[in-house]
Coordinates of C-alpha atoms in Angstrom, one line a residue:
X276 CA 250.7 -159.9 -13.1
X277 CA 252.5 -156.6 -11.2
X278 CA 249.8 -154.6 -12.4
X279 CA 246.8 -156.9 -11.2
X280 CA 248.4 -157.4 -7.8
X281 CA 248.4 -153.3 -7.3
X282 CA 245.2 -153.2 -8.5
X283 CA 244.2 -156.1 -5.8
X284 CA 246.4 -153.9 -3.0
X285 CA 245.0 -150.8 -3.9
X286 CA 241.3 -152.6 -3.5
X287 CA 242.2 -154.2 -0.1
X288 CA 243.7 -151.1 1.3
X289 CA 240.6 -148.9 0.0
X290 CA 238.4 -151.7 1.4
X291 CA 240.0 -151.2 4.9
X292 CA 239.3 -147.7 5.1
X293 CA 236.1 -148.0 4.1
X294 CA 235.3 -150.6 7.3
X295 CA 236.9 -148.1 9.6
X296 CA 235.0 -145.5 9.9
X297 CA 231.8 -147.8 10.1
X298 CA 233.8 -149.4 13.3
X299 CA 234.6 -146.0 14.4
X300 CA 230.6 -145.2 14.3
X301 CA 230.0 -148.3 16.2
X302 CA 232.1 -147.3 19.1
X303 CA 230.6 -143.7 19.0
X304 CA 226.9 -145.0 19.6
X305 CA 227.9 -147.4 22.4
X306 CA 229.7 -144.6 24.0
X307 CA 226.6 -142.3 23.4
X308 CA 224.2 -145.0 24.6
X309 CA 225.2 -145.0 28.1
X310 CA 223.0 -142.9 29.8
X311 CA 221.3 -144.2 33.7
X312 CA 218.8 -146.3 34.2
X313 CA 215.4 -144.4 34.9
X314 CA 214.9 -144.8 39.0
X315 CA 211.0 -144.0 39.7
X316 CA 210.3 -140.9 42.4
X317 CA 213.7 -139.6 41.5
X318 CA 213.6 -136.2 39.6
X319 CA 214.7 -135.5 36.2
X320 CA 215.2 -132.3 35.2
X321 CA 214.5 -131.0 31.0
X322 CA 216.6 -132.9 28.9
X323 CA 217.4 -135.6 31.1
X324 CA 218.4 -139.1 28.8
X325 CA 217.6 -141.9 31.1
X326 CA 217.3 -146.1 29.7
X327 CA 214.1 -147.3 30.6
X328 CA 213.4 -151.1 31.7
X329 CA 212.5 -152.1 28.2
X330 CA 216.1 -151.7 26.9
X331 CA 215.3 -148.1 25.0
X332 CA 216.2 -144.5 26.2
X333 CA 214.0 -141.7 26.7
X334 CA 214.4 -138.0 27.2
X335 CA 212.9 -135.8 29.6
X336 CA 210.6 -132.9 27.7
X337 CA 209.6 -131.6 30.9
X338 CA 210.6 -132.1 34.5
X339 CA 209.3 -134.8 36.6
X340 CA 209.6 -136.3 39.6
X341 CA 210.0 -139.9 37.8
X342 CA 207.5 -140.6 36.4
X343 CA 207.4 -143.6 34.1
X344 CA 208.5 -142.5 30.7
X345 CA 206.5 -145.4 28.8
X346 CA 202.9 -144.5 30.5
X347 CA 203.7 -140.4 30.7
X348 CA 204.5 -139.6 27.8
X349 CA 203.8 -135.3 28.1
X350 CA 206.6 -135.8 29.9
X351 CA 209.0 -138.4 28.2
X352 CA 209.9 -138.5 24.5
X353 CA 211.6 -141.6 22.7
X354 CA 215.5 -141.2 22.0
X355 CA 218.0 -142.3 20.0
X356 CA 221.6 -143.0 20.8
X357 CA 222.7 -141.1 18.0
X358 CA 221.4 -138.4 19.4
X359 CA 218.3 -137.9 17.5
X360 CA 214.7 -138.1 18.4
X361 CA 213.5 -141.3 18.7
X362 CA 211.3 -143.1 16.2
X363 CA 208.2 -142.1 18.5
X364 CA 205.5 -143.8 19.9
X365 CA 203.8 -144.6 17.0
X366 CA 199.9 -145.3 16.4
X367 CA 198.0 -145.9 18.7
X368 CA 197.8 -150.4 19.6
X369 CA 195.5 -152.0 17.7
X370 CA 194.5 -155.3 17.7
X371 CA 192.9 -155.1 21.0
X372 CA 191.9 -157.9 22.3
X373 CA 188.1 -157.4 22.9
X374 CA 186.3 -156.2 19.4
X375 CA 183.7 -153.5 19.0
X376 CA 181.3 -156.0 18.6
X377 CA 182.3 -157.9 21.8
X378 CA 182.3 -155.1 23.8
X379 CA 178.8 -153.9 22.9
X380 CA 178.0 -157.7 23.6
X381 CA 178.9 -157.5 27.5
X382 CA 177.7 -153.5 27.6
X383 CA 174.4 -153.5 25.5
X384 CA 172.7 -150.7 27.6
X385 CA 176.0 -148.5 28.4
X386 CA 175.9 -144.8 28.4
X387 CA 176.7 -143.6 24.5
X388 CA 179.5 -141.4 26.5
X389 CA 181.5 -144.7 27.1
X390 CA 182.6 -145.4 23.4
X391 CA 184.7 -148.4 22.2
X392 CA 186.6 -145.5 20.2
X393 CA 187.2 -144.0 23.2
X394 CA 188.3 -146.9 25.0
X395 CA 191.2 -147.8 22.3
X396 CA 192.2 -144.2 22.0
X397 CA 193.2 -144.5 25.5
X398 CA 195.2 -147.7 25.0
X399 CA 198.1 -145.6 23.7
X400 CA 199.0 -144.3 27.1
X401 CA 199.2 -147.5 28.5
X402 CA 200.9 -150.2 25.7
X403 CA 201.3 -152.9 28.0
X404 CA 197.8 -153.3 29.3
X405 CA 196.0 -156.2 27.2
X406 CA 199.2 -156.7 25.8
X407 CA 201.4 -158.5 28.1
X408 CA 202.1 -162.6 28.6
X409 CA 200.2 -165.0 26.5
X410 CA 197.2 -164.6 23.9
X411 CA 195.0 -166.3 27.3
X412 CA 196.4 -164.0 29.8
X413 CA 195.9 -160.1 27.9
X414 CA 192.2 -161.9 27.3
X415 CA 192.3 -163.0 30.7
X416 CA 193.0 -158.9 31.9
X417 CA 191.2 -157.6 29.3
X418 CA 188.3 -159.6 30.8
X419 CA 188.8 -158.7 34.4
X420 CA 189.6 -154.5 33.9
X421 CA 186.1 -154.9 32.1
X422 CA 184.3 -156.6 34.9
X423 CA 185.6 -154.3 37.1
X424 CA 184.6 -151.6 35.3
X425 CA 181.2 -152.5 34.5
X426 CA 180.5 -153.3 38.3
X427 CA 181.7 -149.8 39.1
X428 CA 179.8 -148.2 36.7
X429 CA 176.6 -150.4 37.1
X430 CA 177.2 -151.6 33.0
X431 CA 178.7 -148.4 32.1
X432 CA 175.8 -146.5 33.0
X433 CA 176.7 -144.2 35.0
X434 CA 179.4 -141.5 34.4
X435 CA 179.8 -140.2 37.9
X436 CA 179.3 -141.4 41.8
X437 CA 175.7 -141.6 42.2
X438 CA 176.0 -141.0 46.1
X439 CA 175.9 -136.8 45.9
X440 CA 176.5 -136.6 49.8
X441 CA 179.7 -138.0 49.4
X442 CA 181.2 -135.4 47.4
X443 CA 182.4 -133.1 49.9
X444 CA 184.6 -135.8 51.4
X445 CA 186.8 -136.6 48.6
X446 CA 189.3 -133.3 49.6
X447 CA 191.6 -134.2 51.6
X448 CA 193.2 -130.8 52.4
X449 CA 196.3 -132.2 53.7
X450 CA 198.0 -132.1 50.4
X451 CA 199.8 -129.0 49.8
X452 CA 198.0 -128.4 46.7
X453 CA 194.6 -128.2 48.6
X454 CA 191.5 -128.6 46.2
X455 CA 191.4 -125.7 43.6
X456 CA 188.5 -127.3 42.1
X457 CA 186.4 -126.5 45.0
X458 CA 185.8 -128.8 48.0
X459 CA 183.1 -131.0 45.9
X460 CA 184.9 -131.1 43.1
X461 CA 186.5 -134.4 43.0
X462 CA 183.8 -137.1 43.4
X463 CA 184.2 -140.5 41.4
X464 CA 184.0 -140.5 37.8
X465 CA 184.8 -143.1 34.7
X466 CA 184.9 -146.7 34.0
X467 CA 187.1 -146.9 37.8
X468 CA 185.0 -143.9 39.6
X469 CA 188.2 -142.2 40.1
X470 CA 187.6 -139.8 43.5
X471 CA 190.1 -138.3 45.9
X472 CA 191.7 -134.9 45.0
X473 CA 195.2 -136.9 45.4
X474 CA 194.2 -139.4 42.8
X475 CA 193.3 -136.3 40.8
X476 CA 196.6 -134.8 40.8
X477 CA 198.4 -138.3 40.2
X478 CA 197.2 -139.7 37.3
X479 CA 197.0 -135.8 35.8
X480 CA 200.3 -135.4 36.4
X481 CA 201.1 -138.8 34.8
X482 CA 198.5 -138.5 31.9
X483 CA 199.8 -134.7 31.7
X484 CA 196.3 -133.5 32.3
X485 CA 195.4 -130.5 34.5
X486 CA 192.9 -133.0 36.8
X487 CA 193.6 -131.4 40.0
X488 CA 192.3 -128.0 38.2
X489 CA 189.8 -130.0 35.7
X490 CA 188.3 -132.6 37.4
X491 CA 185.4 -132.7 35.3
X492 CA 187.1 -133.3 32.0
X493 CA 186.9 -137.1 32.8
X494 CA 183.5 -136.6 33.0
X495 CA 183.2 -134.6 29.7
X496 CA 186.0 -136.3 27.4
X497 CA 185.6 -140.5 26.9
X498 CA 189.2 -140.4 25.9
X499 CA 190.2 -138.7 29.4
X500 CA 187.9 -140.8 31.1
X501 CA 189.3 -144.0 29.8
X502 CA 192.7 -143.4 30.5
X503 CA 192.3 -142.6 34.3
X504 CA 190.7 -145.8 34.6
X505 CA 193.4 -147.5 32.9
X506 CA 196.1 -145.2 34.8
X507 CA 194.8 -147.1 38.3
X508 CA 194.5 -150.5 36.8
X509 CA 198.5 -149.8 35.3
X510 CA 199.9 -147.9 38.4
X511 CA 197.9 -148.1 41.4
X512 CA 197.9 -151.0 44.1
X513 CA 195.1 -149.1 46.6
X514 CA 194.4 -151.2 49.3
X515 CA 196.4 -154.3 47.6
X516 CA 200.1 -155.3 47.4
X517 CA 200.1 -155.0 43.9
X518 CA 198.6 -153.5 40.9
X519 CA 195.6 -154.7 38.9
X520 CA 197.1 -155.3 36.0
X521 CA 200.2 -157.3 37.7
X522 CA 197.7 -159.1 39.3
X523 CA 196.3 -161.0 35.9
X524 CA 200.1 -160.7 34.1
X525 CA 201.6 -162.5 36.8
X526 CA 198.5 -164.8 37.0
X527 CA 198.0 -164.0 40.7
X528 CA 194.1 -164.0 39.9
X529 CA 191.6 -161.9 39.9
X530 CA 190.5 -161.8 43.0
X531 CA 193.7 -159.7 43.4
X532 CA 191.9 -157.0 41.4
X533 CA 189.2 -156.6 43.6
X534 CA 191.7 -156.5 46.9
X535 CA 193.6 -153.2 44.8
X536 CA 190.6 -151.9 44.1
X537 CA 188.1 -151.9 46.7
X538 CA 189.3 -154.7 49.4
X539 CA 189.4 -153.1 52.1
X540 CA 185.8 -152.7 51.9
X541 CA 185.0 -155.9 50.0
X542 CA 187.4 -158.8 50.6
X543 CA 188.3 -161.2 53.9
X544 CA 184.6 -161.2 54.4
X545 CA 183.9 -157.7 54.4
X546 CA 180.9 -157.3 51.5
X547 CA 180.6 -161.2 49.7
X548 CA 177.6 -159.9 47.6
X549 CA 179.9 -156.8 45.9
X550 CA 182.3 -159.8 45.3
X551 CA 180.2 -162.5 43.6
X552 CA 178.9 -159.1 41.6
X553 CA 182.3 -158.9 40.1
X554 CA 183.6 -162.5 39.8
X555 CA 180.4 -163.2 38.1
X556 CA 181.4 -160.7 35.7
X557 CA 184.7 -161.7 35.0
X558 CA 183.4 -165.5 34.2
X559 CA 180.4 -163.7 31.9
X560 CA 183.3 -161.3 30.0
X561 CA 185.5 -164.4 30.0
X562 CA 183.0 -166.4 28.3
X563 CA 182.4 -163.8 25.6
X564 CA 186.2 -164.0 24.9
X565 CA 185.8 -167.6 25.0
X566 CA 188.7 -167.6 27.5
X567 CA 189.3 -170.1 30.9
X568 CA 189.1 -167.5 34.1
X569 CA 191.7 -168.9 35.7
X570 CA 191.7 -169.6 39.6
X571 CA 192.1 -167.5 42.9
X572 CA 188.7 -165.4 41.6
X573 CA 187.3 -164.2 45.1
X574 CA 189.5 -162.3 47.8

């Protein structure tokens, strides 16, 4: 009997410093999980650990002047509280809410340079577009960044602004970083017709593109060209109060889309026709993805 209750105190005391250490460990990663929260516009400089709205922590692999460490990722890296990298951002989403097959359905004469491959290669920049709310509301934005698009681009037909006169007029050389490109240089071009030398140097800067220096790669690369359109719908209110894509994820409608967009030109009255062009896209794209609009359509 002596000899089995050593044997049981020798277990229980060998159990006990096993659990230890693992408690130990515990207390560790809390400690070395508490880094700030990321703050946008604020800078960070290399190596900076900051926890991101999601609940995970990201580390600066360049410096930035806050940029949001989920949609630029050339300048955020995933990582882990132990200290390690993170597990990384993975493959790029799938299951996208529009097939191939759908989206040659709403765009059966686009330009072969506007490729469903390139398209979902550009979804990895921005994970929450499509992806966000319920199954009806990522087909419901799906839908309406499409409808956009395909009014901008006349069907995905055209690859850049069609109006040549206006190119001289998109450099605004107030920004200190001029227009190295050349004072023509920055006309619209993509699914969005991205224009403006500021808009350039924005969404390069986020996408960790040279833009302001290579406009013309959106033109030349599907990929690129993609993702600037996606990098205004994600990030950019224009004329609106709020982004595109809060717009349809907060089911504000998507006649907010248009006002972000182009409503300063288009909504309260200003052009109806432009409009009913893209509401009568959304409700064709919505059909194809057998999906109810919604309300509040016109602006």
């Amino acid at each position: 009997m002596r000899k089995r209750l050593v044997a049981c105190l020798v277990a229980c005391l060998a159990g006990i410093f096993v659990v230890l250490p693992s408690a130990q460990a515990q207390l560790v990663s809390v400690a070395a999980c508490d880094y700030p929260s990321w703050v946008p516009r604020q800078w960070y400089n290399v190596g900076a650990i900051v926890r991101y709205t999601n609940g995970g922590f990201y580390r600066a692999k360049n410096a930035n002047p806050g940029y949001d460490p989920v949609i630029s990722t050339w300048y955020w890296e995933p990582f882990a509280c132990d200290g390690g990298p993170g597990p990384g951002p993975g493959p790029a989403p799938g299951g996208f809410v529009v097939s191939e097959s759908q989206f040659n359905q709403m765009f059966p004469g686009r330009n072969t340079f506007y490729t469903y491959a390139g398209l979902t290669a550009a979804l990895s920049a921005f994970p929450g577009f499509a992806k966000t709310g319920t199954d009806v509301v990522r087909k419901q934005e799906a839908a309406a960044f499409l409808a956009n698009v395909s009014h901008e681009t006349g069907g995905l037909v055209h690859i850049v602004e069609q109006n040549t006169a206006n190119y001289p007029h998109y450099c605004d050389w107030s920004q200190s970083y001029g227009c190295p490109a050349g004072q023509s240089a920055y006309y619209g071009r993509g699914p969005i017709q991205l224009s403006w030398n500021f808009n350039y140097k924005a969404a390069g800067d986020a996408l960790g593109i040279n833009l302001l220096g290579d406009p013309w790669r959106a033109e030349r690369d599907a990929a690129v060209a993609w993702k600037t359109g996606l990098w205004y719908w994600n990030t950019q209110s224009g004329p609106g109060t709020m982004t595109p894509h809060d717009a349809m994820v907060n089911v504000r409608g998507f006649g907010e889309t248009i006002r972000s967009i182009n409503g300063s030109l288009e909504c309260n009255g200003g052009n109806p026709s432009q409009v009913a062009s893209r509401v009568a896209a959304y409700r064709n794209f919505s059909a194809v993805r057998r999906v109810d609009p919604g309300g509040n359509l016109y602006c």
